[in-house]
Amino acid sequence: MKKKASIILISIITFIILIIILGYVFYKSILNDLTDNIKLEPDKYLTAVEIESKSNFMLFINKDKNISNIIFLNGYSINSLYKQKIEGKSIQKGIELIVNKLKSNNEFNDNSNFKLINYGDNNIYKEIKEEFNKQFVIYGINKEIYSDTSNLKEKLINLNHKSYSNQTDNLKQLYNISLDFINMYLNSEEKIIKLKEEDLPKYATNIYNKLVTYSKQVPNQEKNSQTGLDISTINATFDYNYELYPEKDSWYYIENGIVYAYIKFNYNDKIYEYCYKGEENYTEGIC
């Protein structure tokens, strides 16, 4: 009887453990479906490549050389790539899906440049660039691919967010920024919001204030420095659901922590110019 009772007790305990495990797996599955979050695993991170075009996003590549996460940086990228089962795919399959989705959403029908930004691993970057070139040929996309380099810390500075000396913290920060963009995008009534002409001065001042933040880390920088922050890559708007960038001939320089800047927008085929002489107050026109 004691042996039989022990077998029954072991069977009951095993059944309870099995129920707990199955319940946990089911809970995690439901939670992931509700939050739509692809888990970030910093310990498996290898490198990143950023795509800067009409859509702006980063691909985190893991040590298995798969796309582990998409870091969304504007509404266009979310509209095209969110919940498209790209994460977890190989570079080859992932890029094929990305180009297909971007083309379907008219990504390549304007004059925007297509830039790939290398975040450190030259071999991975070369593989991704070659795959984009291959898919552009397959889909008949006539776009030149431009190249650039960056790092996680510099990207956070460009986004006007806090950066860290620790890679894991920078990865988590970018991941959280992406989640914020997704939340803003999904909860906005208009997915792509139109800019207003009367708001252009505040967008110029937003650029200036981002440069002021940058100057706290770089107190002196010459005009048009090749190693400095490129003003034409700074989004002037207050979030990345909609974007506005200064023209290439905009400029700034920093002298003893004071920022001087000329910010030029081309909006609706009209030129808008703002001159900042070391303070937030501006004058309209060329400096």
PDB file of C-alpha atoms in Angstrom:
ATOM      1  CA  MET A   1       0.000   0.000   0.000  1.00  0.00           C
ATOM      2  CA  LYS A   2       2.828   2.387   0.872  1.00  0.00           C
ATOM      3  CA  LYS A   3       4.463   1.775  -2.550  1.00  0.00           C
ATOM      4  CA  LYS A   4       1.155   2.410  -4.318  1.00  0.00           C
ATOM      5  CA  ALA A   5       0.579   5.604  -2.310  1.00  0.00           C
ATOM      6  CA  SER A   6       4.072   6.826  -3.194  1.00  0.00           C
ATOM      7  CA  ILE A   7       3.439   6.218  -6.913  1.00  0.00           C
ATOM      8  CA  ILE A   8       0.157   8.147  -6.700  1.00  0.00           C
ATOM      9  CA  LEU A   9       1.883  11.019  -4.837  1.00  0.00           C
ATOM     10  CA  ILE A  10       4.695  11.184  -7.416  1.00  0.00           C
ATOM     11  CA  SER A  11       2.137  11.150 -10.238  1.00  0.00           C
ATOM     12  CA  ILE A  12       0.188  14.019  -8.629  1.00  0.00           C
ATOM     13  CA  ILE A  13       3.376  16.083  -8.101  1.00  0.00           C
ATOM     14  CA  THR A  14       4.487  15.412 -11.695  1.00  0.00           C
ATOM     15  CA  PHE A  15       1.057  16.433 -12.988  1.00  0.00           C
ATOM     16  CA  ILE A  16       1.123  19.672 -10.969  1.00  0.00           C
ATOM     17  CA  ILE A  17       4.638  20.517 -12.213  1.00  0.00           C
ATOM     18  CA  LEU A  18       3.548  19.824 -15.796  1.00  0.00           C
ATOM     19  CA  ILE A  19       0.514  22.106 -15.398  1.00  0.00           C
ATOM     20  CA  ILE A  20       2.715  24.889 -13.979  1.00  0.00           C
ATOM     21  CA  ILE A  21       5.201  24.598 -16.866  1.00  0.00           C
ATOM     22  CA  LEU A  22       2.468  24.541 -19.517  1.00  0.00           C
ATOM     23  CA  GLY A  23       0.719  27.474 -17.815  1.00  0.00           C
ATOM     24  CA  TYR A  24       3.928  29.495 -17.781  1.00  0.00           C
ATOM     25  CA  VAL A  25       4.611  28.785 -21.462  1.00  0.00           C
ATOM     26  CA  PHE A  26       1.027  29.730 -22.342  1.00  0.00           C
ATOM     27  CA  TYR A  27       1.247  32.902 -20.228  1.00  0.00           C
ATOM     28  CA  LYS A  28       4.491  33.980 -21.896  1.00  0.00           C
ATOM     29  CA  SER A  29       3.011  33.308 -25.306  1.00  0.00           C
ATOM     30  CA  ILE A  30      -0.107  35.366 -24.563  1.00  0.00           C
ATOM     31  CA  LEU A  31       1.949  38.154 -22.960  1.00  0.00           C
ATOM     32  CA  ASN A  32       4.238  38.363 -25.963  1.00  0.00           C
ATOM     33  CA  ASP A  33       1.241  38.492 -28.288  1.00  0.00           C
ATOM     34  CA  LEU A  34      -0.347  41.278 -26.244  1.00  0.00           C
ATOM     35  CA  THR A  35       2.765  43.423 -25.933  1.00  0.00           C
ATOM     36  CA  ASP A  36       4.213  42.622 -29.360  1.00  0.00           C
ATOM     37  CA  ASN A  37       7.665  42.889 -27.830  1.00  0.00           C
ATOM     38  CA  ILE A  38      10.522  40.901 -29.339  1.00  0.00           C
ATOM     39  CA  LYS A  39      12.752  40.163 -26.369  1.00  0.00           C
ATOM     40  CA  LEU A  40      16.072  41.983 -26.234  1.00  0.00           C
ATOM     41  CA  GLU A  41      19.014  39.721 -25.374  1.00  0.00           C
ATOM     42  CA  PRO A  42      22.084  41.948 -24.901  1.00  0.00           C
ATOM     43  CA  ASP A  43      24.384  38.994 -24.140  1.00  0.00           C
ATOM     44  CA  LYS A  44      23.727  37.612 -27.652  1.00  0.00           C
ATOM     45  CA  TYR A  45      24.223  40.949 -29.443  1.00  0.00           C
ATOM     46  CA  LEU A  46      26.933  41.045 -32.112  1.00  0.00           C
ATOM     47  CA  THR A  47      26.485  44.278 -34.072  1.00  0.00           C
ATOM     48  CA  ALA A  48      23.945  46.576 -35.704  1.00  0.00           C
ATOM     49  CA  VAL A  49      23.299  48.129 -39.094  1.00  0.00           C
ATOM     50  CA  GLU A  50      21.072  51.182 -39.456  1.00  0.00           C
ATOM     51  CA  ILE A  51      18.927  51.906 -42.500  1.00  0.00           C
ATOM     52  CA  GLU A  52      18.373  55.618 -43.054  1.00  0.00           C
ATOM     53  CA  SER A  53      15.932  56.461 -45.828  1.00  0.00           C
ATOM     54  CA  LYS A  54      12.231  57.339 -45.901  1.00  0.00           C
ATOM     55  CA  SER A  55      12.075  54.647 -43.243  1.00  0.00           C
ATOM     56  CA  ASN A  56      14.604  54.803 -40.431  1.00  0.00           C
ATOM     57  CA  PHE A  57      15.380  51.717 -38.365  1.00  0.00           C
ATOM     58  CA  MET A  58      18.224  49.628 -36.981  1.00  0.00           C
ATOM     59  CA  LEU A  59      18.801  45.905 -37.320  1.00  0.00           C
ATOM     60  CA  PHE A  60      20.343  44.225 -34.271  1.00  0.00           C
ATOM     61  CA  ILE A  61      22.320  41.160 -35.386  1.00  0.00           C
ATOM     62  CA  ASN A  62      23.010  38.392 -32.857  1.00  0.00           C
ATOM     63  CA  LYS A  63      25.933  36.007 -32.552  1.00  0.00           C
ATOM     64  CA  ASP A  64      24.056  33.444 -34.663  1.00  0.00           C
ATOM     65  CA  LYS A  65      24.127  36.091 -37.429  1.00  0.00           C
ATOM     66  CA  ASN A  66      20.338  36.410 -37.422  1.00  0.00           C
ATOM     67  CA  ILE A  67      18.235  39.569 -37.146  1.00  0.00           C
ATOM     68  CA  SER A  68      17.330  39.568 -33.445  1.00  0.00           C
ATOM     69  CA  ASN A  69      15.541  42.938 -33.189  1.00  0.00           C
ATOM     70  CA  ILE A  70      14.322  45.819 -35.323  1.00  0.00           C
ATOM     71  CA  ILE A  71      14.784  49.167 -33.601  1.00  0.00           C
ATOM     72  CA  PHE A  72      12.094  51.416 -35.085  1.00  0.00           C
ATOM     73  CA  LEU A  73      13.010  55.092 -35.370  1.00  0.00           C
ATOM     74  CA  ASN A  74      10.088  56.550 -37.328  1.00  0.00           C
ATOM     75  CA  GLY A  75       6.493  55.884 -38.320  1.00  0.00           C
ATOM     76  CA  TYR A  76       7.336  54.817 -41.865  1.00  0.00           C
ATOM     77  CA  SER A  77       9.458  51.912 -40.643  1.00  0.00           C
ATOM     78  CA  ILE A  78       6.753  50.813 -38.196  1.00  0.00           C
ATOM     79  CA  ASN A  79       4.117  51.001 -40.905  1.00  0.00           C
ATOM     80  CA  SER A  80       6.177  48.750 -43.195  1.00  0.00           C
ATOM     81  CA  LEU A  81       7.997  46.343 -40.890  1.00  0.00           C
ATOM     82  CA  TYR A  82       6.204  46.049 -37.545  1.00  0.00           C
ATOM     83  CA  LYS A  83       4.950  42.514 -36.777  1.00  0.00           C
ATOM     84  CA  GLN A  84       6.098  41.149 -40.150  1.00  0.00           C
ATOM     85  CA  LYS A  85       7.972  38.182 -38.608  1.00  0.00           C
ATOM     86  CA  ILE A  86      11.350  39.483 -39.721  1.00  0.00           C
ATOM     87  CA  GLU A  87      13.018  39.084 -36.327  1.00  0.00           C
ATOM     88  CA  GLY A  88      14.690  35.719 -35.954  1.00  0.00           C
ATOM     89  CA  LYS A  89      15.317  35.375 -39.681  1.00  0.00           C
ATOM     90  CA  SER A  90      18.720  35.019 -41.298  1.00  0.00           C
ATOM     91  CA  ILE A  91      20.271  38.103 -42.880  1.00  0.00           C
ATOM     92  CA  GLN A  92      19.442  36.831 -46.363  1.00  0.00           C
ATOM     93  CA  LYS A  93      15.806  36.016 -45.647  1.00  0.00           C
ATOM     94  CA  GLY A  94      15.309  39.070 -43.423  1.00  0.00           C
ATOM     95  CA  ILE A  95      16.604  41.561 -46.011  1.00  0.00           C
ATOM     96  CA  GLU A  96      14.462  39.923 -48.689  1.00  0.00           C
ATOM     97  CA  LEU A  97      11.365  40.469 -46.514  1.00  0.00           C
ATOM     98  CA  ILE A  98      12.415  44.019 -45.625  1.00  0.00           C
ATOM     99  CA  VAL A  99      12.864  45.106 -49.242  1.00  0.00           C
ATOM    100  CA  ASN A 100       9.577  43.453 -50.205  1.00  0.00           C
ATOM    101  CA  LYS A 101       7.663  45.277 -47.438  1.00  0.00           C
ATOM    102  CA  LEU A 102       9.348  48.626 -48.080  1.00  0.00           C
ATOM    103  CA  LYS A 103       8.632  48.451 -51.800  1.00  0.00           C
ATOM    104  CA  SER A 104       4.993  47.525 -51.115  1.00  0.00           C
ATOM    105  CA  ASN A 105       4.675  50.720 -49.066  1.00  0.00           C
ATOM    106  CA  ASN A 106       6.213  52.968 -51.751  1.00  0.00           C
ATOM    107  CA  GLU A 107       9.489  53.406 -49.888  1.00  0.00           C
ATOM    108  CA  PHE A 108      11.463  53.921 -53.060  1.00  0.00           C
ATOM    109  CA  ASN A 109       9.131  56.279 -54.939  1.00  0.00           C
ATOM    110  CA  ASP A 110      10.731  59.535 -53.741  1.00  0.00           C
ATOM    111  CA  ASN A 111      14.139  61.191 -53.928  1.00  0.00           C
ATOM    112  CA  SER A 112      15.322  60.240 -50.445  1.00  0.00           C
ATOM    113  CA  ASN A 113      18.800  58.729 -50.183  1.00  0.00           C
ATOM    114  CA  PHE A 114      19.245  55.148 -49.021  1.00  0.00           C
ATOM    115  CA  LYS A 115      22.044  54.890 -46.468  1.00  0.00           C
ATOM    116  CA  LEU A 116      23.400  51.884 -44.583  1.00  0.00           C
ATOM    117  CA  ILE A 117      25.297  52.708 -41.388  1.00  0.00           C
ATOM    118  CA  ASN A 118      27.896  50.286 -40.058  1.00  0.00           C
ATOM    119  CA  TYR A 119      27.948  49.836 -36.261  1.00  0.00           C
ATOM    120  CA  GLY A 120      31.221  47.950 -36.040  1.00  0.00           C
ATOM    121  CA  ASP A 121      31.323  44.531 -37.708  1.00  0.00           C
ATOM    122  CA  ASN A 122      32.650  45.033 -41.229  1.00  0.00           C
ATOM    123  CA  ASN A 123      31.896  41.488 -42.394  1.00  0.00           C
ATOM    124  CA  ILE A 124      28.258  41.632 -41.291  1.00  0.00           C
ATOM    125  CA  TYR A 125      27.903  45.097 -42.792  1.00  0.00           C
ATOM    126  CA  LYS A 126      29.337  43.893 -46.115  1.00  0.00           C
ATOM    127  CA  GLU A 127      26.956  40.922 -46.141  1.00  0.00           C
ATOM    128  CA  ILE A 128      23.917  43.127 -45.463  1.00  0.00           C
ATOM    129  CA  LYS A 129      24.925  45.671 -48.098  1.00  0.00           C
ATOM    130  CA  GLU A 130      25.449  42.943 -50.690  1.00  0.00           C
ATOM    131  CA  GLU A 131      22.040  41.480 -49.857  1.00  0.00           C
ATOM    132  CA  PHE A 132      20.335  44.860 -50.254  1.00  0.00           C
ATOM    133  CA  ASN A 133      22.067  45.338 -53.608  1.00  0.00           C
ATOM    134  CA  LYS A 134      20.919  41.881 -54.685  1.00  0.00           C
ATOM    135  CA  GLN A 135      17.305  42.526 -53.675  1.00  0.00           C
ATOM    136  CA  PHE A 136      17.334  45.953 -55.361  1.00  0.00           C
ATOM    137  CA  VAL A 137      18.259  44.226 -58.621  1.00  0.00           C
ATOM    138  CA  ILE A 138      15.569  41.558 -58.140  1.00  0.00           C
ATOM    139  CA  TYR A 139      12.863  44.150 -57.393  1.00  0.00           C
ATOM    140  CA  GLY A 140      14.051  46.627 -60.039  1.00  0.00           C
ATOM    141  CA  ILE A 141      14.840  49.335 -57.467  1.00  0.00           C
ATOM    142  CA  ASN A 142      17.068  52.079 -58.842  1.00  0.00           C
ATOM    143  CA  LYS A 143      18.680  53.332 -55.638  1.00  0.00           C
ATOM    144  CA  GLU A 144      22.316  53.914 -54.861  1.00  0.00           C
ATOM    145  CA  ILE A 145      23.314  52.645 -51.439  1.00  0.00           C
ATOM    146  CA  TYR A 146      25.406  55.140 -49.458  1.00  0.00           C
ATOM    147  CA  SER A 147      27.630  54.057 -46.577  1.00  0.00           C
ATOM    148  CA  ASP A 148      28.433  55.547 -43.196  1.00  0.00           C
ATOM    149  CA  THR A 149      29.696  54.477 -39.768  1.00  0.00           C
ATOM    150  CA  SER A 150      28.475  55.122 -36.228  1.00  0.00           C
ATOM    151  CA  ASN A 151      28.217  53.522 -32.800  1.00  0.00           C
ATOM    152  CA  LEU A 152      25.490  53.019 -30.203  1.00  0.00           C
ATOM    153  CA  LYS A 153      26.597  55.911 -28.001  1.00  0.00           C
ATOM    154  CA  GLU A 154      26.761  58.370 -30.899  1.00  0.00           C
ATOM    155  CA  LYS A 155      23.307  57.279 -32.085  1.00  0.00           C
ATOM    156  CA  LEU A 156      21.778  58.000 -28.689  1.00  0.00           C
ATOM    157  CA  ILE A 157      23.389  61.433 -28.670  1.00  0.00           C
ATOM    158  CA  ASN A 158      21.938  62.091 -32.143  1.00  0.00           C
ATOM    159  CA  LEU A 159      18.526  61.078 -30.843  1.00  0.00           C
ATOM    160  CA  ASN A 160      18.953  63.523 -27.964  1.00  0.00           C
ATOM    161  CA  HIS A 161      18.853  60.717 -25.391  1.00  0.00           C
ATOM    162  CA  LYS A 162      21.161  59.744 -22.563  1.00  0.00           C
ATOM    163  CA  SER A 163      24.073  57.504 -23.566  1.00  0.00           C
ATOM    164  CA  TYR A 164      26.173  55.172 -21.414  1.00  0.00           C
ATOM    165  CA  SER A 165      29.702  53.795 -21.376  1.00  0.00           C
ATOM    166  CA  ASN A 166      28.232  50.303 -21.019  1.00  0.00           C
ATOM    167  CA  GLN A 167      27.065  48.594 -24.249  1.00  0.00           C
ATOM    168  CA  THR A 168      24.225  46.722 -22.538  1.00  0.00           C
ATOM    169  CA  ASP A 169      22.739  49.954 -21.196  1.00  0.00           C
ATOM    170  CA  ASN A 170      22.952  51.572 -24.642  1.00  0.00           C
ATOM    171  CA  LEU A 171      21.196  48.566 -26.207  1.00  0.00           C
ATOM    172  CA  LYS A 172      18.423  48.759 -23.612  1.00  0.00           C
ATOM    173  CA  GLN A 173      18.060  52.504 -24.163  1.00  0.00           C
ATOM    174  CA  LEU A 174      17.652  52.077 -27.940  1.00  0.00           C
ATOM    175  CA  TYR A 175      15.228  49.196 -27.377  1.00  0.00           C
ATOM    176  CA  ASN A 176      13.094  51.360 -25.079  1.00  0.00           C
ATOM    177  CA  ILE A 177      13.184  54.260 -27.547  1.00  0.00           C
ATOM    178  CA  SER A 178      11.864  51.881 -30.221  1.00  0.00           C
ATOM    179  CA  LEU A 179       9.040  50.752 -27.940  1.00  0.00           C
ATOM    180  CA  ASP A 180       8.133  54.388 -27.309  1.00  0.00           C
ATOM    181  CA  PHE A 181       7.951  55.061 -31.057  1.00  0.00           C
ATOM    182  CA  ILE A 182       5.757  51.989 -31.554  1.00  0.00           C
ATOM    183  CA  ASN A 183       3.442  53.102 -28.758  1.00  0.00           C
ATOM    184  CA  MET A 184       3.191  56.652 -30.175  1.00  0.00           C
ATOM    185  CA  TYR A 185       2.550  55.332 -33.666  1.00  0.00           C
ATOM    186  CA  LEU A 186      -0.112  52.796 -32.683  1.00  0.00           C
ATOM    187  CA  ASN A 187      -1.938  55.306 -30.504  1.00  0.00           C
ATOM    188  CA  SER A 188      -1.872  58.208 -32.964  1.00  0.00           C
ATOM    189  CA  GLU A 189      -5.020  58.775 -35.012  1.00  0.00           C
ATOM    190  CA  GLU A 190      -2.959  59.849 -38.031  1.00  0.00           C
ATOM    191  CA  LYS A 191      -0.082  57.481 -38.702  1.00  0.00           C
ATOM    192  CA  ILE A 192       1.893  59.962 -40.803  1.00  0.00           C
ATOM    193  CA  ILE A 193       1.238  63.477 -39.545  1.00  0.00           C
ATOM    194  CA  LYS A 194       1.571  66.410 -41.936  1.00  0.00           C
ATOM    195  CA  LEU A 195       3.919  69.209 -40.984  1.00  0.00           C
ATOM    196  CA  LYS A 196       2.582  72.734 -40.563  1.00  0.00           C
ATOM    197  CA  GLU A 197       4.352  75.719 -42.084  1.00  0.00           C
ATOM    198  CA  GLU A 198       3.777  77.856 -38.997  1.00  0.00           C
ATOM    199  CA  ASP A 199       5.641  75.276 -36.890  1.00  0.00           C
ATOM    200  CA  LEU A 200       8.898  75.512 -38.867  1.00  0.00           C
ATOM    201  CA  PRO A 201      10.514  78.075 -36.494  1.00  0.00           C
ATOM    202  CA  LYS A 202      10.002  75.798 -33.498  1.00  0.00           C
ATOM    203  CA  TYR A 203      11.418  72.874 -35.505  1.00  0.00           C
ATOM    204  CA  ALA A 204      14.520  74.969 -36.257  1.00  0.00           C
ATOM    205  CA  THR A 205      14.841  75.802 -32.570  1.00  0.00           C
ATOM    206  CA  ASN A 206      14.472  72.109 -31.747  1.00  0.00           C
ATOM    207  CA  ILE A 207      17.489  71.430 -33.972  1.00  0.00           C
ATOM    208  CA  TYR A 208      19.400  74.233 -32.244  1.00  0.00           C
ATOM    209  CA  ASN A 209      18.620  72.848 -28.790  1.00  0.00           C
ATOM    210  CA  LYS A 210      19.791  69.393 -29.850  1.00  0.00           C
ATOM    211  CA  LEU A 211      23.057  70.989 -30.937  1.00  0.00           C
ATOM    212  CA  VAL A 212      23.296  72.711 -27.551  1.00  0.00           C
ATOM    213  CA  THR A 213      22.912  69.299 -25.879  1.00  0.00           C
ATOM    214  CA  TYR A 214      25.625  67.928 -28.161  1.00  0.00           C
ATOM    215  CA  SER A 215      27.914  70.868 -27.275  1.00  0.00           C
ATOM    216  CA  LYS A 216      27.997  69.746 -23.640  1.00  0.00           C
ATOM    217  CA  GLN A 217      30.103  66.803 -24.778  1.00  0.00           C
ATOM    218  CA  VAL A 218      31.912  68.636 -27.620  1.00  0.00           C
ATOM    219  CA  PRO A 219      32.547  72.220 -26.421  1.00  0.00           C
ATOM    220  CA  ASN A 220      34.563  73.216 -29.498  1.00  0.00           C
ATOM    221  CA  GLN A 221      34.012  72.189 -33.100  1.00  0.00           C
ATOM    222  CA  GLU A 222      34.816  73.863 -36.391  1.00  0.00           C
ATOM    223  CA  LYS A 223      32.195  74.628 -39.021  1.00  0.00           C
ATOM    224  CA  ASN A 224      31.549  71.647 -41.347  1.00  0.00           C
ATOM    225  CA  SER A 225      33.809  69.367 -39.300  1.00  0.00           C
ATOM    226  CA  GLN A 226      34.215  65.938 -40.923  1.00  0.00           C
ATOM    227  CA  THR A 227      34.254  64.219 -37.523  1.00  0.00           C
ATOM    228  CA  GLY A 228      31.353  66.087 -35.938  1.00  0.00           C
ATOM    229  CA  LEU A 229      27.609  65.537 -35.849  1.00  0.00           C
ATOM    230  CA  ASP A 230      26.070  65.988 -39.316  1.00  0.00           C
ATOM    231  CA  ILE A 231      23.337  68.609 -38.907  1.00  0.00           C
ATOM    232  CA  SER A 232      21.472  67.293 -41.962  1.00  0.00           C
ATOM    233  CA  THR A 233      20.860  63.969 -40.146  1.00  0.00           C
ATOM    234  CA  ILE A 234      19.090  65.531 -37.138  1.00  0.00           C
ATOM    235  CA  ASN A 235      15.312  65.181 -37.140  1.00  0.00           C
ATOM    236  CA  ALA A 236      13.794  68.610 -36.474  1.00  0.00           C
ATOM    237  CA  THR A 237      10.418  67.368 -35.238  1.00  0.00           C
ATOM    238  CA  PHE A 238       9.640  66.283 -31.723  1.00  0.00           C
ATOM    239  CA  ASP A 239       9.088  62.591 -32.492  1.00  0.00           C
ATOM    240  CA  TYR A 240       9.779  60.156 -35.264  1.00  0.00           C
ATOM    241  CA  ASN A 241       6.238  59.573 -36.509  1.00  0.00           C
ATOM    242  CA  TYR A 242       6.966  62.446 -38.890  1.00  0.00           C
ATOM    243  CA  GLU A 243      10.278  63.970 -39.848  1.00  0.00           C
ATOM    244  CA  LEU A 244      11.965  67.087 -41.180  1.00  0.00           C
ATOM    245  CA  TYR A 245      15.693  67.477 -41.808  1.00  0.00           C
ATOM    246  CA  PRO A 246      17.853  70.566 -42.500  1.00  0.00           C
ATOM    247  CA  GLU A 247      19.260  71.002 -45.981  1.00  0.00           C
ATOM    248  CA  LYS A 248      22.848  69.904 -46.667  1.00  0.00           C
ATOM    249  CA  ASP A 249      24.119  73.497 -46.765  1.00  0.00           C
ATOM    250  CA  SER A 250      22.956  74.136 -43.207  1.00  0.00           C
ATOM    251  CA  TRP A 251      25.859  74.466 -40.790  1.00  0.00           C
ATOM    252  CA  TYR A 252      26.903  75.067 -37.197  1.00  0.00           C
ATOM    253  CA  TYR A 253      30.030  75.473 -35.144  1.00  0.00           C
ATOM    254  CA  ILE A 254      30.730  75.396 -31.413  1.00  0.00           C
ATOM    255  CA  GLU A 255      33.019  77.863 -29.655  1.00  0.00           C
ATOM    256  CA  ASN A 256      33.639  77.480 -25.915  1.00  0.00           C
ATOM    257  CA  GLY A 257      30.362  75.599 -25.536  1.00  0.00           C
ATOM    258  CA  ILE A 258      28.327  78.223 -27.440  1.00  0.00           C
ATOM    259  CA  VAL A 259      26.528  77.067 -30.586  1.00  0.00           C
ATOM    260  CA  TYR A 260      26.236  79.198 -33.733  1.00  0.00           C
ATOM    261  CA  ALA A 261      24.033  77.766 -36.484  1.00  0.00           C
ATOM    262  CA  TYR A 262      22.389  78.375 -39.832  1.00  0.00           C
ATOM    263  CA  ILE A 263      19.394  76.068 -40.302  1.00  0.00           C
ATOM    264  CA  LYS A 264      17.739  75.838 -43.701  1.00  0.00           C
ATOM    265  CA  PHE A 265      14.573  73.908 -44.569  1.00  0.00           C
ATOM    266  CA  ASN A 266      13.124  73.177 -48.005  1.00  0.00           C
ATOM    267  CA  TYR A 267       9.417  72.666 -47.369  1.00  0.00           C
ATOM    268  CA  ASN A 268       6.728  72.571 -50.063  1.00  0.00           C
ATOM    269  CA  ASP A 269       9.333  73.899 -52.531  1.00  0.00           C
ATOM    270  CA  LYS A 270       9.935  76.994 -50.387  1.00  0.00           C
ATOM    271  CA  ILE A 271      13.119  77.880 -48.511  1.00  0.00           C
ATOM    272  CA  TYR A 272      13.029  78.758 -44.806  1.00  0.00           C
ATOM    273  CA  GLU A 273      16.212  79.997 -43.121  1.00  0.00           C
ATOM    274  CA  TYR A 274      17.021  80.614 -39.465  1.00  0.00           C
ATOM    275  CA  CYS A 275      20.199  82.073 -37.966  1.00  0.00           C
ATOM    276  CA  TYR A 276      21.245  81.395 -34.351  1.00  0.00           C
ATOM    277  CA  LYS A 277      24.047  83.539 -32.968  1.00  0.00           C
ATOM    278  CA  GLY A 278      24.821  81.746 -29.739  1.00  0.00           C
ATOM    279  CA  GLU A 279      21.348  81.751 -28.242  1.00  0.00           C
ATOM    280  CA  GLU A 280      17.887  80.298 -28.771  1.00  0.00           C
ATOM    281  CA  ASN A 281      16.547  83.552 -30.212  1.00  0.00           C
ATOM    282  CA  TYR A 282      16.940  83.545 -33.992  1.00  0.00           C
ATOM    283  CA  THR A 283      16.754  85.862 -36.987  1.00  0.00           C
ATOM    284  CA  GLU A 284      15.245  84.767 -40.270  1.00  0.00           C
ATOM    285  CA  GLY A 285      17.500  84.577 -43.313  1.00  0.00           C
ATOM    286  CA  ILE A 286      21.121  83.707 -44.023  1.00  0.00           C
ATOM    287  CA  CYS A 287      23.665  84.300 -41.244  1.00  0.00           C
TER     288      CYS A 287
END
